């Protein structure tokens, strides 16, 4: 049934007046959230003996609820997860992701990142360049085997494949490190710093790919100089946050001293608004909104009561309720049944193997060169191989640009 998105109402008048709550945005969101939480928490409990982080259970939960398993029943899919409801679910989930990355920035100590800066930069460079070059090799194979790929211009296709294979999923990595209590360890700090560098480069390359792709019909798009503007704007944003906003947040933190029984609500509200505004600014620039929230988190001093109170106020709500929606919504977009035939599975295995081998080996070798023990070097390689949000965005943009 076709749905006019402008005709969708927030809440129903109730079943006694003939309204089906599943046809209204808010009651449906409640049902979706409850289902996702029940399935993901049940899976997390089942996977606990295998020491799998909750994010794995949440993604698998989304796949189970999506078109791969339960969604194969069209009645279930159209009633519980109709297409018109997905932007609403993803918007709520994105707020959770925004505040989670703010919390990650809040818990990360800039001084410790500075110590591992040079090492992290070279690890990030190897972690990007090796899979990026491998991705270009895969692009040549795909052009010869997949119908219609040869209609796409060489330049943008090579950049798209390189970006898709070389990115580290910053929010997923942060979630795994936080759950495994590795965020403040040397390995965790190096991985987070390297992933931050990796993500910035990925967004610049993505802007370049979008500029090269144009409107997807072979006609020219925006100037490739767009990627330079994205990079310069991103650098200017970070400098502004550290030079102007950081001293302001230091002042706020001092105002909320331990001798006060309660932290002034105005400061809490101002900080939460700051997260949203920072996210909007980076989205406006052309970098994902989570980058802005993360940088804003870095501006808040770690010492004192203020950071601890902020974490205490929002962590459970964000990690327990909103964040599972984001990872589940990623799984809801996945239809495993679409992969059919030996050639499709062969190409899938080739892409996965190339992406993983390039990222892990590149990171492992450079980490060893920095005299990091082999066990920790391998751990860094595996952590840098984390995939998630940015890849999905790259692939969705690629799909839009044909």
Short mmCIF file of C-alpha atoms in Angstrom, two decimals:
data_model
loop_
_atom_site.label_atom_id
_atom_site.label_comp_id
_atom_site.label_asym_id
_atom_site.label_seq_id
_atom_site.Cartn_x
_atom_site.Cartn_y
_atom_site.Cartn_z
CA UNK A 1 0.00 0.00 0.00
CA UNK A 2 1.45 3.40 -1.03
CA UNK A 3 1.74 5.83 1.88
CA UNK A 4 1.66 9.60 1.58
CA UNK A 5 4.36 10.69 4.05
CA UNK A 6 2.69 14.10 4.53
CA UNK A 7 -0.52 12.37 5.67
CA UNK A 8 1.17 10.38 8.47
CA UNK A 9 0.00 11.44 11.92
CA UNK A 10 1.94 11.22 15.18
CA UNK A 11 -0.62 9.46 17.39
CA UNK A 12 -3.92 7.63 16.98
CA UNK A 13 -7.32 8.25 18.58
CA UNK A 14 -7.33 4.71 19.95
CA UNK A 15 -8.63 1.32 18.87
CA UNK A 16 -12.17 2.03 20.13
CA UNK A 17 -12.47 4.82 17.57
CA UNK A 18 -11.37 2.50 14.78
CA UNK A 19 -7.69 3.54 14.57
CA UNK A 20 -4.91 0.98 14.14
CA UNK A 21 -1.96 2.26 16.26
CA UNK A 22 0.48 0.63 13.79
CA UNK A 23 -0.58 3.18 11.17
CA UNK A 24 0.63 6.09 13.33
CA UNK A 25 4.23 7.19 13.83
CA UNK A 26 4.63 7.30 17.64
CA UNK A 27 2.81 4.05 18.67
CA UNK A 28 4.68 2.23 15.88
CA UNK A 29 7.99 3.64 17.12
CA UNK A 30 7.20 2.31 20.62
CA UNK A 31 6.49 -1.19 19.21
CA UNK A 32 9.67 -1.11 17.06
CA UNK A 33 11.85 0.03 19.98
CA UNK A 34 10.39 -2.62 22.32
CA UNK A 35 10.88 -5.39 19.75
CA UNK A 36 14.48 -4.32 19.00
CA UNK A 37 15.34 -4.18 22.71
CA UNK A 38 13.77 -7.59 23.44
CA UNK A 39 15.51 -9.33 20.52
CA UNK A 40 18.90 -7.63 20.98
CA UNK A 41 18.98 -8.16 24.75
CA UNK A 42 18.00 -11.84 24.34
CA UNK A 43 20.77 -12.32 21.78
CA UNK A 44 23.27 -10.43 23.98
CA UNK A 45 22.45 -12.81 26.85
CA UNK A 46 22.92 -15.83 24.53
CA UNK A 47 26.21 -14.50 23.11
CA UNK A 48 27.65 -13.54 26.52
CA UNK A 49 29.46 -16.88 27.03
CA UNK A 50 31.20 -16.24 23.67
CA UNK A 51 32.33 -12.81 25.00
CA UNK A 52 30.70 -10.95 22.11
CA UNK A 53 30.02 -7.20 22.63
CA UNK A 54 26.38 -6.07 22.69
CA UNK A 55 26.77 -4.28 19.33
CA UNK A 56 27.06 -7.70 17.61
CA UNK A 57 23.77 -8.82 19.17
CA UNK A 58 22.12 -5.55 18.08
CA UNK A 59 23.21 -5.90 14.43
CA UNK A 60 22.18 -9.58 14.33
CA UNK A 61 18.87 -8.59 15.98
CA UNK A 62 18.26 -6.09 13.18
CA UNK A 63 19.02 -8.72 10.53
CA UNK A 64 16.58 -11.16 12.22
CA UNK A 65 13.82 -8.52 12.35
CA UNK A 66 14.57 -7.36 8.79
CA UNK A 67 13.91 -8.87 5.34
CA UNK A 68 16.45 -11.67 5.86
CA UNK A 69 14.42 -13.63 8.48
CA UNK A 70 11.15 -12.37 10.03
CA UNK A 71 10.72 -9.73 7.33
CA UNK A 72 10.34 -12.50 4.73
CA UNK A 73 6.78 -12.50 6.03
CA UNK A 74 5.48 -9.46 4.11
CA UNK A 75 2.57 -8.93 6.56
CA UNK A 76 5.04 -8.57 9.46
CA UNK A 77 7.37 -6.30 7.45
CA UNK A 78 4.64 -3.96 6.17
CA UNK A 79 2.92 -3.69 9.57
CA UNK A 80 5.87 -3.48 11.99
CA UNK A 81 8.69 -2.03 9.85
CA UNK A 82 6.97 -0.27 6.91
CA UNK A 83 9.20 1.85 4.65
CA UNK A 84 7.58 5.14 5.72
CA UNK A 85 8.57 4.52 9.36
CA UNK A 86 12.30 3.94 8.73
CA UNK A 87 13.36 7.64 8.52
CA UNK A 88 11.64 8.19 11.90
CA UNK A 89 13.36 5.19 13.52
CA UNK A 90 16.74 6.17 12.03
CA UNK A 91 16.37 9.80 13.18
CA UNK A 92 15.75 8.71 16.79
CA UNK A 93 18.63 6.21 16.49
CA UNK A 94 20.93 8.94 15.10
CA UNK A 95 20.30 11.09 18.19
CA UNK A 96 21.50 8.15 20.28
CA UNK A 97 24.59 7.80 18.09
CA UNK A 98 25.29 11.55 18.35
CA UNK A 99 25.24 11.49 22.16
CA UNK A 100 27.21 8.24 22.33
CA UNK A 101 30.06 9.80 20.31
CA UNK A 102 29.83 12.84 22.61
CA UNK A 103 30.29 10.47 25.59
CA UNK A 104 33.28 8.84 23.84
CA UNK A 105 34.88 12.28 23.38
CA UNK A 106 34.05 13.08 27.00
CA UNK A 107 35.87 9.99 28.27
CA UNK A 108 38.92 10.32 25.98
CA UNK A 109 41.91 12.21 27.35
CA UNK A 110 43.46 14.49 24.69
CA UNK A 111 46.86 14.36 26.41
CA UNK A 112 47.05 10.58 26.03
CA UNK A 113 46.02 10.86 22.34
CA UNK A 114 48.77 13.45 21.79
CA UNK A 115 51.32 10.97 23.21
CA UNK A 116 50.29 8.34 20.65
CA UNK A 117 49.66 10.93 17.88
CA UNK A 118 52.63 10.21 15.59
CA UNK A 119 52.32 6.46 16.02
CA UNK A 120 48.54 6.60 15.49
CA UNK A 121 48.98 8.74 12.37
CA UNK A 122 51.34 6.25 10.70
CA UNK A 123 49.10 3.31 11.73
CA UNK A 124 46.08 5.13 10.24
CA UNK A 125 48.03 5.87 7.04
CA UNK A 126 48.91 2.18 6.59
CA UNK A 127 45.38 1.14 7.59
CA UNK A 128 43.93 3.34 4.83
CA UNK A 129 46.47 3.01 2.00
CA UNK A 130 46.82 -0.81 1.86
CA UNK A 131 43.05 -1.62 1.68
CA UNK A 132 42.50 1.44 -0.57
CA UNK A 133 44.99 0.07 -3.12
CA UNK A 134 43.41 -3.40 -2.70
CA UNK A 135 39.99 -1.81 -3.31
CA UNK A 136 41.22 -0.42 -6.64
CA UNK A 137 42.28 -3.97 -7.58
CA UNK A 138 38.82 -5.29 -6.61
CA UNK A 139 37.22 -2.52 -8.71
CA UNK A 140 38.89 -3.92 -11.88
CA UNK A 141 37.55 -7.43 -11.08
CA UNK A 142 34.00 -6.11 -10.44
CA UNK A 143 33.98 -4.11 -13.69
CA UNK A 144 34.59 -7.30 -15.65
CA UNK A 145 32.12 -9.53 -13.78
CA UNK A 146 29.13 -7.42 -12.61
CA UNK A 147 26.63 -6.24 -15.25
CA UNK A 148 26.32 -2.48 -15.64
CA UNK A 149 29.43 -1.55 -13.64
CA UNK A 150 31.35 -0.68 -16.81
CA UNK A 151 28.84 2.15 -17.46
CA UNK A 152 30.18 4.04 -14.43
CA UNK A 153 33.19 6.34 -14.91
CA UNK A 154 36.50 4.79 -13.87
CA UNK A 155 37.60 7.63 -11.58
CA UNK A 156 34.61 7.73 -9.23
CA UNK A 157 34.25 3.93 -9.16
CA UNK A 158 37.89 3.44 -8.09
CA UNK A 159 37.57 6.08 -5.36
CA UNK A 160 34.25 4.60 -4.12
CA UNK A 161 35.70 1.08 -3.90
CA UNK A 162 38.86 2.33 -2.20
CA UNK A 163 36.90 4.34 0.39
CA UNK A 164 34.41 1.52 1.09
CA UNK A 165 37.21 -0.96 1.84
CA UNK A 166 39.59 1.30 3.76
CA UNK A 167 37.36 2.95 6.39
CA UNK A 168 37.41 2.12 10.11
CA UNK A 169 33.98 2.43 11.74
CA UNK A 170 34.70 4.96 14.47
CA UNK A 171 31.42 4.63 16.49
CA UNK A 172 31.41 0.81 16.37
CA UNK A 173 35.07 0.72 17.43
CA UNK A 174 34.30 3.13 20.27
CA UNK A 175 31.40 0.93 21.41
CA UNK A 176 33.55 -2.23 21.40
CA UNK A 177 36.42 -0.54 23.27
CA UNK A 178 34.02 0.92 25.85
CA UNK A 179 32.37 -2.46 26.49
CA UNK A 180 35.68 -4.32 26.74
CA UNK A 181 37.02 -1.60 29.11
CA UNK A 182 39.86 -0.85 26.67
CA UNK A 183 39.05 2.82 26.01
CA UNK A 184 41.67 4.16 28.44
CA UNK A 185 44.37 1.54 27.72
CA UNK A 186 47.34 2.22 25.41
CA UNK A 187 45.89 -0.05 22.69
CA UNK A 188 42.47 1.62 22.99
CA UNK A 189 43.87 5.16 22.87
CA UNK A 190 46.08 4.34 19.86
CA UNK A 191 43.16 2.66 18.06
CA UNK A 192 40.81 5.60 18.74
CA UNK A 193 43.39 8.19 17.61
CA UNK A 194 44.15 6.19 14.44
CA UNK A 195 40.43 5.69 13.74
CA UNK A 196 39.82 9.45 14.18
CA UNK A 197 42.53 10.23 11.58
CA UNK A 198 41.14 7.46 9.38
CA UNK A 199 37.60 8.84 9.52
CA UNK A 200 38.62 12.41 8.63
CA UNK A 201 40.54 11.16 5.56
CA UNK A 202 37.57 8.94 4.64
CA UNK A 203 35.14 11.89 4.71
CA UNK A 204 37.48 13.95 2.50
CA UNK A 205 37.81 11.04 0.02
CA UNK A 206 34.04 10.53 0.13
CA UNK A 207 33.47 14.21 -0.69
CA UNK A 208 35.89 13.77 -3.61
CA UNK A 209 34.03 10.65 -4.80
CA UNK A 210 30.65 12.44 -4.60
CA UNK A 211 32.09 15.40 -6.54
CA UNK A 212 33.46 13.04 -9.22
CA UNK A 213 30.20 11.08 -9.43
CA UNK A 214 28.04 14.11 -10.23
CA UNK A 215 24.35 13.24 -10.58
CA UNK A 216 25.01 9.60 -11.45
CA UNK A 217 24.02 10.01 -15.08
CA UNK A 218 27.50 10.56 -16.42
CA UNK A 219 27.21 14.34 -16.40
CA UNK A 220 29.73 16.33 -14.43
CA UNK A 221 29.18 16.97 -10.77
CA UNK A 222 30.61 19.50 -8.39
CA UNK A 223 34.26 20.50 -8.61
CA UNK A 224 36.73 18.08 -6.95
CA UNK A 225 37.84 21.18 -5.00
CA UNK A 226 34.77 20.47 -2.81
CA UNK A 227 36.83 17.88 -0.91
CA UNK A 228 39.47 20.54 -0.13
CA UNK A 229 36.74 22.88 1.18
CA UNK A 230 35.40 20.03 3.35
CA UNK A 231 38.88 19.41 4.78
CA UNK A 232 39.61 23.11 5.42
CA UNK A 233 36.19 23.66 7.00
CA UNK A 234 36.69 20.58 9.21
CA UNK A 235 40.12 21.83 10.37
CA UNK A 236 38.66 25.32 11.03
CA UNK A 237 35.83 23.73 13.07
CA UNK A 238 38.29 21.74 15.23
CA UNK A 239 40.49 24.83 15.80
CA UNK A 240 37.44 26.93 16.76
CA UNK A 241 36.26 24.24 19.21
CA UNK A 242 39.68 23.96 20.87
CA UNK A 243 40.51 27.71 20.94
CA UNK A 244 37.08 29.19 21.76
CA UNK A 245 34.74 26.48 23.12
CA UNK A 246 37.26 24.53 25.21
CA UNK A 247 38.13 27.53 27.51
CA UNK A 248 34.38 28.22 27.86
CA UNK A 249 33.77 24.60 28.94
CA UNK A 250 36.72 24.81 31.38
CA UNK A 251 34.97 27.84 32.95
CA UNK A 252 31.66 25.91 33.11
CA UNK A 253 33.43 22.93 34.71
CA UNK A 254 34.95 25.18 37.41
CA UNK A 255 31.53 26.68 38.14
CA UNK A 256 30.27 23.16 38.87
CA UNK A 257 32.67 22.52 41.73
CA UNK A 258 32.39 19.62 44.24
CA UNK A 259 31.22 21.96 47.05
CA UNK A 260 27.94 22.47 45.15
CA UNK A 261 25.41 19.75 45.89
CA UNK A 262 23.86 19.88 42.43
CA UNK A 263 25.24 20.86 39.07
CA UNK A 264 23.34 23.85 37.69
CA UNK A 265 20.68 22.53 35.30
CA UNK A 266 21.32 25.45 32.94
CA UNK A 267 24.88 24.21 32.30
CA UNK A 268 23.68 20.67 31.62
CA UNK A 269 21.04 21.92 29.15
CA UNK A 270 23.56 24.25 27.50
CA UNK A 271 26.00 21.35 27.04
CA UNK A 272 23.33 19.03 25.56
CA UNK A 273 22.33 21.82 23.15
CA UNK A 274 26.03 22.22 22.30
CA UNK A 275 26.17 18.56 21.23
CA UNK A 276 23.27 19.09 18.81
CA UNK A 277 24.65 22.36 17.41
CA UNK A 278 28.13 20.83 16.90
CA UNK A 279 26.54 17.92 15.06
CA UNK A 280 24.57 20.29 12.84
CA UNK A 281 27.67 22.37 12.00
CA UNK A 282 29.73 19.36 10.83
CA UNK A 283 26.76 18.02 8.87
CA UNK A 284 26.47 21.50 7.29
CA UNK A 285 30.18 21.33 6.35
CA UNK A 286 29.78 17.90 4.74
CA UNK A 287 31.28 15.73 7.50
CA UNK A 288 28.91 13.44 9.43
CA UNK A 289 27.27 15.00 12.50
CA UNK A 290 28.87 12.44 14.86
CA UNK A 291 32.27 14.06 14.21
CA UNK A 292 31.00 17.37 15.64
CA UNK A 293 29.55 15.67 18.73
CA UNK A 294 32.83 13.79 19.33
CA UNK A 295 34.96 16.96 19.05
CA UNK A 296 32.58 18.80 21.43
CA UNK A 297 33.06 15.95 23.92
CA UNK A 298 36.84 16.47 23.72
CA UNK A 299 36.46 20.15 24.74
CA UNK A 300 35.08 19.27 28.18
CA UNK A 301 37.72 18.92 30.95
CA UNK A 302 38.04 15.40 32.35
CA UNK A 303 38.94 16.52 35.87
CA UNK A 304 36.26 17.79 38.23
CA UNK A 305 32.64 16.91 38.84
CA UNK A 306 31.08 18.17 35.61
CA UNK A 307 32.21 15.42 33.19
CA UNK A 308 31.27 12.69 35.68
CA UNK A 309 27.80 14.17 36.24
CA UNK A 310 27.18 14.43 32.48
CA UNK A 311 28.12 10.78 31.97
CA UNK A 312 25.95 9.77 34.91
CA UNK A 313 22.93 11.69 33.55
CA UNK A 314 22.88 10.48 29.94
CA UNK A 315 24.95 7.26 29.59
CA UNK A 316 22.31 4.68 30.56
CA UNK A 317 19.56 6.28 28.48
CA UNK A 318 21.78 6.58 25.40
CA UNK A 319 23.58 3.20 25.59
CA UNK A 320 20.63 1.23 26.90
CA UNK A 321 17.75 2.60 24.82
CA UNK A 322 18.75 4.76 21.83
CA UNK A 323 22.01 3.19 20.62
CA UNK A 324 20.59 -0.33 20.01
CA UNK A 325 18.11 1.30 17.60
CA UNK A 326 20.94 2.56 15.39
CA UNK A 327 22.75 -0.77 15.08
CA UNK A 328 19.46 -2.64 14.64
CA UNK A 329 18.39 -0.21 11.90
CA UNK A 330 21.60 -1.14 10.03
CA UNK A 331 20.62 -4.81 10.23
CA UNK A 332 17.06 -4.01 9.09
CA UNK A 333 18.48 -2.78 5.75
CA UNK A 334 20.27 -6.07 5.13
CA UNK A 335 18.71 -8.82 3.02
CA UNK A 336 21.05 -11.84 2.98
CA UNK A 337 18.67 -13.67 0.60
CA UNK A 338 19.64 -11.26 -2.21
CA UNK A 339 23.08 -12.92 -2.44
CA UNK A 340 22.49 -15.85 -4.81
CA UNK A 341 24.72 -18.08 -6.92
CA UNK A 342 28.37 -19.14 -6.66
CA UNK A 343 29.64 -16.00 -8.44
CA UNK A 344 27.87 -13.62 -6.02
CA UNK A 345 29.14 -15.50 -2.96
CA UNK A 346 32.63 -15.68 -4.48
CA UNK A 347 32.71 -11.90 -5.04
CA UNK A 348 31.39 -11.32 -1.51
CA UNK A 349 34.16 -13.51 0.01
CA UNK A 350 36.76 -11.76 -2.19
CA UNK A 351 35.65 -8.27 -1.06
CA UNK A 352 35.55 -9.27 2.65
CA UNK A 353 38.91 -11.08 2.51
CA UNK A 354 40.63 -8.20 0.67
CA UNK A 355 39.23 -5.53 3.03
CA UNK A 356 40.18 -7.52 6.17
CA UNK A 357 43.62 -8.67 4.99
CA UNK A 358 44.61 -5.18 3.79
CA UNK A 359 43.52 -3.47 7.01
CA UNK A 360 44.88 -6.06 9.47
CA UNK A 361 48.22 -6.69 7.72
CA UNK A 362 48.86 -2.98 7.01
CA UNK A 363 48.19 -2.02 10.63
CA UNK A 364 50.06 -5.05 12.05
CA UNK A 365 53.28 -4.39 10.10
CA UNK A 366 53.41 -0.65 10.91
CA UNK A 367 52.59 -1.32 14.60
CA UNK A 368 55.51 -3.78 14.76
CA UNK A 369 57.77 -1.12 13.20
CA UNK A 370 56.78 1.16 16.12
CA UNK A 371 58.00 -1.60 18.51
CA UNK A 372 54.50 -2.47 19.71
CA UNK A 373 54.44 -6.13 20.89
CA UNK A 374 53.06 -8.62 18.28
CA UNK A 375 49.98 -9.49 20.36
CA UNK A 376 49.01 -5.80 20.74
CA UNK A 377 49.86 -5.13 17.08
CA UNK A 378 47.47 -7.89 16.01
CA UNK A 379 44.81 -6.52 18.39
CA UNK A 380 45.25 -3.07 16.79
CA UNK A 381 44.89 -4.60 13.32
CA UNK A 382 41.66 -6.36 14.29
CA UNK A 383 40.27 -3.22 15.98
CA UNK A 384 41.11 -1.03 12.98
CA UNK A 385 39.24 -3.55 10.80
CA UNK A 386 35.93 -2.65 12.51
CA UNK A 387 33.24 -1.79 9.96
CA UNK A 388 29.91 0.02 10.28
CA UNK A 389 28.34 3.45 9.89
CA UNK A 390 30.56 5.21 7.35
CA UNK A 391 30.64 2.20 5.01
CA UNK A 392 26.84 2.12 4.96
CA UNK A 393 26.77 5.83 4.12
CA UNK A 394 29.38 5.32 1.35
CA UNK A 395 27.36 2.44 -0.11
CA UNK A 396 24.07 4.36 0.10
CA UNK A 397 25.62 7.36 -1.65
CA UNK A 398 27.10 5.01 -4.25
CA UNK A 399 23.62 3.55 -4.81
CA UNK A 400 22.09 7.02 -5.15
CA UNK A 401 24.78 8.04 -7.65
CA UNK A 402 24.25 4.77 -9.55
#
